[in-house]
């Protein structure tokens, strides 16, 4: 008793709702879908920033082997020898003038000699001063651009991009909706799989009880027949027939137990539980499953609105339409506003001064495609063709879903009628088996008649179990088709 109690306490009792919760929490594909939804949300937020201005900051340093020169080499040489050239020319002119004045008798040779001595005395100093002045001019024209420092801040604000930014934002929103619909489709598929496996386990558990009950019936008959053989009332051939039935019943029990174990392992895998875990379902112990033949049905149009598959196809059509707008925008005029601040050292705003200085700038950029050999026209036509294909696929899926809805409704009606017939057949089989057992005990019926009644009873029980589960599965399939499986 203690062992049985510990074993029972180690088992988990799972309801259908609990199985659903575990499946939704542990399903790997749903986890990926949630991550995709987060990615889509971040992508939408990133595309939304295309409306806002962008600011970039750039800074750098460059070393050049040579500097920019505003003067050529001849000009530099001329300026460097400016004093010498000027004094040499002036001395020659003074000598010529003094010689002419001596010849004309306006000054004496002694005075001319004194003038020459003065020129010779002050000429080199004047030449040196002139050369220094020219060198200063040379130095003033140096740029010293071998070491360049530069930095800039640039602002870009799109004004009109041909509708590309609006189309991109709309595509990001549709993409987010697509991922959400994809997740909803995965949720419904997961719930349907869980419901199917859950009720399959319940049906196999009932069939296990049925197989055990049938084996007990056959075993009881086998005991009675062997007693009759010992008494000489029944033949040994009848005993062999009953023995075969006992072996078949044992084999059925083994098959059902194996199927039940595998079905529970599949249910554990879907729920994210250990495959070897001991579980028990809340509906396993019920002899009669709760039956509600009615499913809250909705019109086809509402079902179309609920189905995530159609929503995804609609999203595909909308994405294709926005893609066409995006292609068209690439061949329309585009206008952008720019502005910034440029900083450099040396700067050109004060004679290549070795200090940082900058300048503000504001501008407008306009891009107008002029001729592209109808490339844009062809691309737009191709994009519109893709939209047409997506629309046709959506209409085709709509027609198939409408057919699926009618099929699910018919299957549910058929399953309900089959359950009613199976219930009536079971009542007849119970009465038939009772009569066969009474007749066999009274000696008016053969063992073969009892075995036939037992077989009919087993079939009726099995058909009733199958009919009950078929109703459950048909209801799940209809709710899945209606988009109301939650």
Short mmCIF file of C-alpha atoms in Angstrom, two decimals:
data_model
loop_
_atom_site.label_atom_id
_atom_site.label_comp_id
_atom_site.label_asym_id
_atom_site.label_seq_id
_atom_site.Cartn_x
_atom_site.Cartn_y
_atom_site.Cartn_z
CA UNK A 1 0.00 0.00 0.00
CA UNK A 2 2.88 2.38 0.79
CA UNK A 3 4.51 1.66 -2.58
CA UNK A 4 1.24 2.27 -4.41
CA UNK A 5 0.72 5.52 -2.52
CA UNK A 6 4.23 6.79 -3.36
CA UNK A 7 3.81 5.81 -7.02
CA UNK A 8 0.49 7.65 -7.25
CA UNK A 9 1.89 10.76 -5.61
CA UNK A 10 4.83 10.79 -8.07
CA UNK A 11 2.47 11.04 -11.04
CA UNK A 12 1.44 14.39 -12.43
CA UNK A 13 -2.27 14.83 -13.08
CA UNK A 14 -2.63 17.05 -16.13
CA UNK A 15 -5.79 18.65 -17.41
CA UNK A 16 -6.24 19.70 -21.00
CA UNK A 17 -5.78 23.35 -20.06
CA UNK A 18 -2.57 22.57 -18.17
CA UNK A 19 -1.20 20.67 -21.16
CA UNK A 20 -1.98 23.66 -23.35
CA UNK A 21 -0.21 26.04 -20.98
CA UNK A 22 2.88 23.83 -20.84
CA UNK A 23 2.96 23.44 -24.62
CA UNK A 24 2.69 27.18 -25.24
CA UNK A 25 5.36 27.91 -22.63
CA UNK A 26 7.88 25.29 -23.79
CA UNK A 27 7.35 25.13 -27.56
CA UNK A 28 10.65 25.99 -29.27
CA UNK A 29 9.04 27.30 -32.44
CA UNK A 30 6.84 29.63 -30.43
CA UNK A 31 9.96 30.87 -28.65
CA UNK A 32 11.52 31.64 -32.03
CA UNK A 33 8.30 33.37 -33.11
CA UNK A 34 8.40 35.60 -30.03
CA UNK A 35 12.00 36.57 -30.78
CA UNK A 36 11.01 37.31 -34.39
CA UNK A 37 8.23 39.57 -33.14
CA UNK A 38 10.73 41.46 -31.00
CA UNK A 39 13.03 41.78 -34.02
CA UNK A 40 10.16 43.08 -36.15
CA UNK A 41 9.26 45.67 -33.50
CA UNK A 42 12.84 46.91 -33.34
CA UNK A 43 13.04 47.01 -37.14
CA UNK A 44 9.88 49.13 -37.25
CA UNK A 45 11.36 51.52 -34.70
CA UNK A 46 14.61 51.71 -36.66
CA UNK A 47 12.81 52.53 -39.94
CA UNK A 48 10.75 55.19 -38.15
CA UNK A 49 14.01 57.12 -37.53
CA UNK A 50 14.32 57.71 -41.30
CA UNK A 51 11.97 60.68 -40.83
CA UNK A 52 14.37 62.34 -38.38
CA UNK A 53 17.55 64.29 -39.15
CA UNK A 54 20.87 62.46 -38.95
CA UNK A 55 23.96 64.07 -37.40
CA UNK A 56 27.46 62.75 -38.12
CA UNK A 57 30.74 63.88 -36.58
CA UNK A 58 34.06 63.23 -38.35
CA UNK A 59 37.59 64.08 -37.20
CA UNK A 60 40.99 63.20 -38.61
CA UNK A 61 44.70 63.92 -38.96
CA UNK A 62 46.84 63.65 -42.11
CA UNK A 63 50.59 64.06 -42.64
CA UNK A 64 51.81 65.11 -46.12
CA UNK A 65 55.40 64.91 -47.36
CA UNK A 66 55.12 68.32 -49.05
CA UNK A 67 53.16 71.43 -48.26
CA UNK A 68 50.95 73.46 -50.55
CA UNK A 69 52.84 76.41 -52.01
CA UNK A 70 51.17 79.58 -53.26
CA UNK A 71 54.45 80.80 -54.90
CA UNK A 72 56.55 78.99 -57.45
CA UNK A 73 60.29 78.52 -57.04
CA UNK A 74 61.23 81.47 -59.31
CA UNK A 75 59.00 83.80 -57.35
CA UNK A 76 60.51 82.61 -54.08
CA UNK A 77 64.07 83.20 -55.43
CA UNK A 78 63.16 86.65 -56.67
CA UNK A 79 61.70 87.65 -53.33
CA UNK A 80 64.66 86.18 -51.43
CA UNK A 81 67.10 88.35 -53.54
CA UNK A 82 64.86 91.38 -53.65
CA UNK A 83 67.38 93.70 -51.87
CA UNK A 84 70.38 92.56 -53.87
CA UNK A 85 68.57 92.96 -57.15
CA UNK A 86 67.23 96.36 -56.20
CA UNK A 87 70.57 97.69 -54.93
CA UNK A 88 72.48 96.33 -57.93
CA UNK A 89 70.10 98.01 -60.32
CA UNK A 90 70.05 101.22 -58.31
CA UNK A 91 73.88 101.33 -58.10
CA UNK A 92 74.17 100.94 -61.85
CA UNK A 93 71.66 103.71 -62.42
CA UNK A 94 73.40 106.05 -59.94
CA UNK A 95 76.80 105.44 -61.59
CA UNK A 96 75.35 106.26 -64.99
CA UNK A 97 73.68 109.41 -63.71
CA UNK A 98 76.81 110.59 -61.84
CA UNK A 99 79.03 109.96 -64.92
CA UNK A 100 76.64 112.03 -67.06
CA UNK A 101 76.66 114.87 -64.53
CA UNK A 102 80.51 114.88 -64.42
CA UNK A 103 80.67 114.97 -68.21
CA UNK A 104 78.26 117.84 -68.27
CA UNK A 105 80.36 119.63 -65.66
CA UNK A 106 77.52 119.91 -63.24
CA UNK A 107 79.52 118.18 -60.49
CA UNK A 108 83.18 117.72 -59.94
CA UNK A 109 84.97 114.36 -60.10
CA UNK A 110 85.68 114.65 -56.37
CA UNK A 111 81.97 114.96 -55.66
CA UNK A 112 81.25 112.00 -57.91
CA UNK A 113 83.85 109.98 -56.00
CA UNK A 114 82.17 110.86 -52.70
CA UNK A 115 78.77 109.82 -54.07
CA UNK A 116 80.25 106.52 -55.21
CA UNK A 117 81.80 105.92 -51.80
CA UNK A 118 78.44 106.57 -50.10
CA UNK A 119 76.68 104.12 -52.44
CA UNK A 120 79.34 101.48 -51.77
CA UNK A 121 79.05 102.14 -48.03
CA UNK A 122 75.22 101.85 -47.72
CA UNK A 123 74.52 99.50 -50.65
CA UNK A 124 75.23 96.19 -48.87
CA UNK A 125 73.08 97.23 -45.88
CA UNK A 126 70.22 98.22 -48.15
CA UNK A 127 70.61 95.01 -50.09
CA UNK A 128 70.50 92.99 -46.86
CA UNK A 129 67.41 94.82 -45.67
CA UNK A 130 65.69 94.26 -48.99
CA UNK A 131 66.55 90.57 -48.97
CA UNK A 132 65.16 90.22 -45.44
CA UNK A 133 61.98 91.96 -46.53
CA UNK A 134 61.59 89.61 -49.48
CA UNK A 135 62.17 86.58 -47.24
CA UNK A 136 59.48 87.79 -44.90
CA UNK A 137 57.11 87.95 -47.86
CA UNK A 138 58.12 84.38 -48.74
CA UNK A 139 57.47 83.24 -45.17
CA UNK A 140 54.13 85.02 -45.14
CA UNK A 141 53.01 82.98 -48.18
CA UNK A 142 53.94 79.62 -46.60
CA UNK A 143 50.91 77.38 -45.87
CA UNK A 144 52.55 74.79 -43.63
CA UNK A 145 50.00 72.16 -44.69
CA UNK A 146 52.09 69.05 -44.02
CA UNK A 147 50.27 68.45 -40.71
CA UNK A 148 46.53 68.73 -41.30
CA UNK A 149 43.87 68.52 -38.60
CA UNK A 150 40.20 68.56 -39.60
CA UNK A 151 36.81 67.94 -37.97
CA UNK A 152 33.24 68.38 -39.13
CA UNK A 153 29.67 67.95 -37.93
CA UNK A 154 27.14 67.21 -40.68
CA UNK A 155 23.34 67.26 -40.44
CA UNK A 156 21.15 65.61 -43.10
CA UNK A 157 17.38 66.03 -43.15
CA UNK A 158 15.37 64.32 -45.91
CA UNK A 159 12.60 66.53 -47.28
CA UNK A 160 11.18 64.46 -50.15
CA UNK A 161 12.44 60.97 -51.03
CA UNK A 162 9.74 60.07 -53.53
CA UNK A 163 7.67 58.31 -50.84
CA UNK A 164 10.43 55.80 -50.08
CA UNK A 165 10.53 56.52 -46.35
CA UNK A 166 6.75 56.27 -46.00
CA UNK A 167 6.70 52.99 -47.93
CA UNK A 168 9.57 51.58 -45.85
CA UNK A 169 7.76 52.46 -42.61
CA UNK A 170 4.56 50.89 -43.86
CA UNK A 171 6.47 47.74 -44.86
CA UNK A 172 8.00 47.54 -41.36
CA UNK A 173 4.54 47.81 -39.78
CA UNK A 174 3.15 45.13 -42.09
CA UNK A 175 6.17 42.94 -41.32
CA UNK A 176 5.42 43.22 -37.62
CA UNK A 177 1.79 42.25 -38.27
CA UNK A 178 2.98 39.31 -40.39
CA UNK A 179 5.17 37.99 -37.58
CA UNK A 180 2.28 38.39 -35.10
CA UNK A 181 -0.05 36.45 -37.42
CA UNK A 182 2.64 33.80 -37.87
CA UNK A 183 2.89 33.42 -34.11
CA UNK A 184 -0.91 33.16 -33.85
CA UNK A 185 -0.89 30.42 -36.48
CA UNK A 186 1.79 28.53 -34.54
CA UNK A 187 -0.23 28.91 -31.33
CA UNK A 188 -3.35 27.47 -32.96
CA UNK A 189 -1.37 24.64 -34.55
CA UNK A 190 0.25 23.84 -31.21
CA UNK A 191 -3.11 23.84 -29.43
CA UNK A 192 -4.62 21.56 -32.07
CA UNK A 193 -1.69 19.13 -31.78
CA UNK A 194 -2.00 19.12 -27.99
CA UNK A 195 -5.77 18.51 -28.15
CA UNK A 196 -5.34 15.71 -30.68
CA UNK A 197 -2.65 13.94 -28.66
CA UNK A 198 -4.49 14.52 -25.36
CA UNK A 199 -7.70 12.89 -26.56
CA UNK A 200 -5.70 10.17 -28.29
CA UNK A 201 -4.10 9.31 -24.94
CA UNK A 202 -7.52 9.34 -23.29
CA UNK A 203 -8.95 7.01 -25.96
CA UNK A 204 -5.97 4.64 -25.66
CA UNK A 205 -6.39 4.61 -21.90
CA UNK A 206 -10.03 3.65 -22.33
CA UNK A 207 -9.06 1.02 -24.88
CA UNK A 208 -6.53 -0.32 -22.37
CA UNK A 209 -9.36 -0.72 -19.85
CA UNK A 210 -11.46 -2.31 -22.57
CA UNK A 211 -8.66 -4.71 -23.52
CA UNK A 212 -8.20 -5.72 -19.89
CA UNK A 213 -11.93 -6.19 -19.46
CA UNK A 214 -12.12 -8.25 -22.64
CA UNK A 215 -9.16 -10.37 -21.52
CA UNK A 216 -10.85 -10.96 -18.17
CA UNK A 217 -14.05 -12.04 -19.93
CA UNK A 218 -12.18 -14.41 -22.22
CA UNK A 219 -10.12 -15.72 -19.32
CA UNK A 220 -13.27 -16.38 -17.31
CA UNK A 221 -14.77 -18.19 -20.29
CA UNK A 222 -11.55 -20.15 -20.67
CA UNK A 223 -11.72 -21.26 -17.04
CA UNK A 224 -15.34 -22.32 -17.42
CA UNK A 225 -14.65 -24.21 -20.62
CA UNK A 226 -11.69 -26.09 -19.12
CA UNK A 227 -13.85 -27.07 -16.14
CA UNK A 228 -16.45 -28.35 -18.58
CA UNK A 229 -13.73 -30.27 -20.41
CA UNK A 230 -12.69 -31.87 -17.14
CA UNK A 231 -16.32 -32.83 -16.56
CA UNK A 232 -16.59 -34.15 -20.11
CA UNK A 233 -19.25 -31.66 -21.10
CA UNK A 234 -17.12 -29.66 -23.60
CA UNK A 235 -14.69 -30.87 -26.22
CA UNK A 236 -10.96 -30.21 -26.26
CA UNK A 237 -11.33 -28.38 -29.63
CA UNK A 238 -13.55 -25.82 -27.94
CA UNK A 239 -10.90 -25.33 -25.28
CA UNK A 240 -8.25 -24.73 -27.93
CA UNK A 241 -10.44 -22.11 -29.58
CA UNK A 242 -10.87 -20.32 -26.25
CA UNK A 243 -7.10 -20.55 -25.62
CA UNK A 244 -6.46 -18.80 -28.93
CA UNK A 245 -8.85 -16.03 -27.92
CA UNK A 246 -7.02 -15.62 -24.61
CA UNK A 247 -3.69 -15.24 -26.44
CA UNK A 248 -5.23 -12.71 -28.82
CA UNK A 249 -6.62 -10.74 -25.86
CA UNK A 250 -3.17 -10.73 -24.21
CA UNK A 251 -1.63 -9.46 -27.44
CA UNK A 252 -4.24 -6.69 -27.69
CA UNK A 253 -3.44 -5.60 -24.12
CA UNK A 254 0.26 -5.45 -24.98
CA UNK A 255 -0.36 -3.45 -28.16
CA UNK A 256 -2.62 -0.97 -26.41
CA UNK A 257 -0.15 -0.52 -23.55
CA UNK A 258 2.70 0.15 -25.98
CA UNK A 259 0.57 2.61 -27.95
CA UNK A 260 -0.46 4.36 -24.73
CA UNK A 261 3.16 4.67 -23.59
CA UNK A 262 4.25 6.16 -26.92
CA UNK A 263 1.29 8.55 -26.97
CA UNK A 264 2.14 9.77 -23.46
CA UNK A 265 5.77 10.25 -24.48
CA UNK A 266 4.61 12.36 -27.43
CA UNK A 267 2.38 14.40 -25.11
CA UNK A 268 5.31 14.93 -22.72
CA UNK A 269 7.48 16.06 -25.63
CA UNK A 270 4.87 18.58 -26.75
CA UNK A 271 4.47 19.85 -23.18
CA UNK A 272 8.21 20.13 -22.60
CA UNK A 273 8.23 17.42 -19.92
CA UNK A 274 10.70 14.53 -19.60
CA UNK A 275 9.76 11.73 -21.99
CA UNK A 276 9.94 9.15 -19.21
CA UNK A 277 7.89 11.25 -16.80
CA UNK A 278 4.91 9.66 -15.09
CA UNK A 279 1.78 11.59 -16.06
CA UNK A 280 -1.92 10.97 -15.72
CA UNK A 281 -4.61 12.86 -17.57
CA UNK A 282 -7.65 14.20 -15.80
CA UNK A 283 -10.02 12.57 -18.30
CA UNK A 284 -8.38 9.13 -18.25
CA UNK A 285 -10.59 7.76 -15.51
CA UNK A 286 -13.88 8.83 -17.08
CA UNK A 287 -15.96 6.07 -18.60
CA UNK A 288 -17.91 8.58 -20.66
CA UNK A 289 -16.20 11.65 -22.10
CA UNK A 290 -17.96 15.00 -21.69
CA UNK A 291 -19.91 15.45 -24.90
CA UNK A 292 -21.11 18.74 -26.28
CA UNK A 293 -22.07 18.31 -29.92
CA UNK A 294 -22.46 22.01 -30.56
CA UNK A 295 -19.51 24.25 -31.46
CA UNK A 296 -19.92 28.00 -31.48
CA UNK A 297 -20.04 28.41 -35.23
CA UNK A 298 -19.49 31.72 -36.99
CA UNK A 299 -20.08 32.83 -40.53
CA UNK A 300 -17.52 32.23 -43.24
CA UNK A 301 -16.64 35.92 -43.50
CA UNK A 302 -15.89 36.12 -39.79
CA UNK A 303 -13.87 32.92 -40.06
CA UNK A 304 -11.86 34.49 -42.89
CA UNK A 305 -11.11 37.43 -40.63
CA UNK A 306 -10.00 35.08 -37.85
CA UNK A 307 -7.72 32.82 -39.86
CA UNK A 308 -4.05 33.81 -39.42
CA UNK A 309 -3.14 32.14 -42.73
CA UNK A 310 -5.36 34.57 -44.64
CA UNK A 311 -4.03 37.44 -42.58
CA UNK A 312 -0.49 36.44 -43.54
CA UNK A 313 -1.42 36.26 -47.23
CA UNK A 314 -3.09 39.66 -46.93
CA UNK A 315 0.10 40.98 -45.36
CA UNK A 316 2.03 39.55 -48.31
CA UNK A 317 -0.21 41.45 -50.74
CA UNK A 318 0.24 44.68 -48.77
CA UNK A 319 4.01 44.19 -48.63
CA UNK A 320 4.09 43.70 -52.39
CA UNK A 321 2.10 46.92 -52.89
CA UNK A 322 4.48 48.89 -50.68
CA UNK A 323 7.43 47.31 -52.49
CA UNK A 324 6.05 48.74 -55.73
CA UNK A 325 5.93 52.19 -54.15
CA UNK A 326 9.49 51.73 -52.95
CA UNK A 327 10.66 50.84 -56.46
CA UNK A 328 8.81 53.84 -57.92
CA UNK A 329 10.37 56.17 -55.33
CA UNK A 330 13.88 55.34 -56.60
CA UNK A 331 13.03 56.99 -59.94
CA UNK A 332 11.38 60.14 -58.55
CA UNK A 333 13.11 63.42 -57.59
CA UNK A 334 14.65 63.47 -54.14
CA UNK A 335 15.33 66.55 -52.00
CA UNK A 336 17.41 66.74 -48.83
CA UNK A 337 18.55 69.56 -46.57
CA UNK A 338 22.15 69.58 -45.34
CA UNK A 339 23.97 71.66 -42.78
CA UNK A 340 27.11 71.45 -40.72
CA UNK A 341 30.24 72.98 -39.29
CA UNK A 342 33.77 72.40 -40.67
CA UNK A 343 36.85 72.93 -38.49
CA UNK A 344 40.48 72.79 -39.75
CA UNK A 345 44.06 73.51 -38.67
CA UNK A 346 45.75 75.20 -40.51
CA UNK A 347 42.71 77.13 -41.67
CA UNK A 348 42.31 79.03 -44.93
CA UNK A 349 40.23 81.76 -43.35
CA UNK A 350 43.19 83.72 -41.98
CA UNK A 351 46.18 83.04 -44.21
CA UNK A 352 46.67 79.37 -43.26
CA UNK A 353 46.98 80.27 -39.62
CA UNK A 354 48.10 77.43 -37.35
CA UNK A 355 44.95 77.63 -35.26
CA UNK A 356 41.61 75.86 -35.39
CA UNK A 357 38.93 77.83 -37.18
CA UNK A 358 35.72 76.80 -38.85
CA UNK A 359 32.76 77.76 -40.96
CA UNK A 360 29.02 76.97 -40.96
CA UNK A 361 27.34 75.67 -44.10
CA UNK A 362 23.73 75.06 -45.15
CA UNK A 363 22.63 73.56 -48.45
CA UNK A 364 19.93 71.76 -50.39
CA UNK A 365 20.59 68.62 -52.43
CA UNK A 366 18.29 67.74 -55.31
CA UNK A 367 18.53 64.52 -57.30
CA UNK A 368 16.44 64.17 -60.44
CA UNK A 369 16.69 61.00 -62.58
CA UNK A 370 16.73 62.04 -66.22
CA UNK A 371 17.13 58.93 -68.36
CA UNK A 372 17.48 55.25 -67.46
CA UNK A 373 16.25 53.45 -70.59
CA UNK A 374 12.84 52.65 -68.98
CA UNK A 375 14.50 50.62 -66.23
CA UNK A 376 12.09 52.04 -63.63
CA UNK A 377 9.04 51.22 -65.77
CA UNK A 378 10.09 47.60 -66.16
CA UNK A 379 10.82 47.19 -62.44
CA UNK A 380 7.47 48.70 -61.48
CA UNK A 381 5.66 46.36 -63.86
CA UNK A 382 7.50 43.36 -62.39
CA UNK A 383 6.60 44.47 -58.85
CA UNK A 384 2.93 44.89 -59.81
CA UNK A 385 2.98 41.38 -61.30
CA UNK A 386 4.24 40.05 -57.97
CA UNK A 387 1.32 41.82 -56.26
CA UNK A 388 -1.10 40.18 -58.69
CA UNK A 389 0.38 36.75 -57.91
CA UNK A 390 0.02 37.35 -54.16
CA UNK A 391 -3.60 38.43 -54.65
CA UNK A 392 -4.42 35.30 -56.68
CA UNK A 393 -2.80 33.09 -54.03
CA UNK A 394 -4.88 34.78 -51.33
CA UNK A 395 -8.11 34.22 -53.27
CA UNK A 396 -7.15 30.58 -53.85
CA UNK A 397 -6.47 30.10 -50.14
CA UNK A 398 -9.79 31.75 -49.34
CA UNK A 399 -11.65 29.26 -51.52
CA UNK A 400 -9.80 26.32 -49.98
CA UNK A 401 -10.54 27.53 -46.47
CA UNK A 402 -14.21 27.87 -47.36
CA UNK A 403 -14.18 24.25 -48.54
CA UNK A 404 -12.32 23.22 -45.38
CA UNK A 405 -14.99 24.86 -43.24
CA UNK A 406 -17.77 22.90 -44.91
CA UNK A 407 -15.80 19.66 -44.61
CA UNK A 408 -15.20 20.23 -40.89
CA UNK A 409 -18.89 20.96 -40.32
CA UNK A 410 -19.90 17.76 -42.15
CA UNK A 411 -17.33 15.70 -40.24
CA UNK A 412 -18.62 16.99 -36.92
CA UNK A 413 -22.19 16.08 -37.86
CA UNK A 414 -21.09 12.63 -39.01
CA UNK A 415 -19.10 12.11 -35.81
CA UNK A 416 -22.15 13.05 -33.70
CA UNK A 417 -24.37 10.59 -35.58
CA UNK A 418 -21.69 7.90 -35.35
CA UNK A 419 -21.52 8.40 -31.57
CA UNK A 420 -25.29 8.06 -31.25
CA UNK A 421 -25.23 4.85 -33.30
CA UNK A 422 -22.27 3.50 -31.33
CA UNK A 423 -24.10 4.18 -28.05
CA UNK A 424 -27.15 2.28 -29.30
CA UNK A 425 -25.00 -0.57 -30.60
CA UNK A 426 -23.24 -0.79 -27.24
CA UNK A 427 -26.58 -1.22 -25.45
CA UNK A 428 -27.45 -4.03 -27.85
CA UNK A 429 -24.03 -5.63 -27.41
CA UNK A 430 -24.33 -5.48 -23.60
CA UNK A 431 -27.71 -7.22 -23.76
CA UNK A 432 -26.41 -9.76 -26.28
CA UNK A 433 -23.43 -10.60 -24.06
CA UNK A 434 -25.67 -10.91 -21.00
CA UNK A 435 -27.97 -13.32 -22.84
CA UNK A 436 -25.01 -15.33 -24.14
CA UNK A 437 -23.52 -15.65 -20.66
CA UNK A 438 -26.90 -16.72 -19.21
CA UNK A 439 -27.47 -19.18 -22.03
CA UNK A 440 -23.97 -20.64 -21.65
CA UNK A 441 -24.42 -21.02 -17.89
CA UNK A 442 -27.77 -22.77 -18.52
CA UNK A 443 -26.17 -25.02 -21.12
CA UNK A 444 -28.34 -23.90 -24.02
CA UNK A 445 -25.57 -21.99 -25.86
CA UNK A 446 -22.15 -23.00 -27.03
CA UNK A 447 -18.83 -21.40 -26.08
CA UNK A 448 -18.49 -20.15 -29.63
CA UNK A 449 -21.70 -18.17 -29.20
CA UNK A 450 -20.30 -16.56 -26.06
CA UNK A 451 -17.03 -15.74 -27.83
CA UNK A 452 -18.97 -14.17 -30.70
CA UNK A 453 -20.98 -12.10 -28.22
CA UNK A 454 -17.77 -11.05 -26.45
CA UNK A 455 -16.18 -10.04 -29.75
CA UNK A 456 -19.25 -8.04 -30.69
CA UNK A 457 -19.23 -6.37 -27.26
CA UNK A 458 -15.55 -5.48 -27.62
CA UNK A 459 -16.13 -4.01 -31.08
CA UNK A 460 -19.10 -1.99 -29.85
CA UNK A 461 -17.06 -0.65 -26.93
CA UNK A 462 -14.16 0.18 -29.22
CA UNK A 463 -16.45 1.91 -31.72
CA UNK A 464 -17.97 3.98 -28.93
CA UNK A 465 -14.53 5.08 -27.72
CA UNK A 466 -13.47 5.92 -31.27
CA UNK A 467 -16.71 7.84 -31.84
CA UNK A 468 -16.27 9.87 -28.65
CA UNK A 469 -12.71 10.82 -29.55
CA UNK A 470 -13.70 11.48 -33.16
CA UNK A 471 -16.25 14.01 -31.92
CA UNK A 472 -13.60 15.71 -29.81
CA UNK A 473 -11.13 15.83 -32.70
CA UNK A 474 -13.81 17.05 -35.13
CA UNK A 475 -14.71 19.86 -32.72
CA UNK A 476 -11.05 20.85 -32.42
CA UNK A 477 -10.63 20.77 -36.20
CA UNK A 478 -13.74 22.95 -36.71
CA UNK A 479 -12.60 25.52 -34.13
CA UNK A 480 -9.19 25.55 -35.81
CA UNK A 481 -10.84 26.11 -39.21
CA UNK A 482 -13.02 28.88 -37.75
CA UNK A 483 -10.02 30.56 -36.17
CA UNK A 484 -11.59 30.35 -32.69
CA UNK A 485 -9.27 27.76 -31.17
CA UNK A 486 -7.86 29.46 -28.07
#
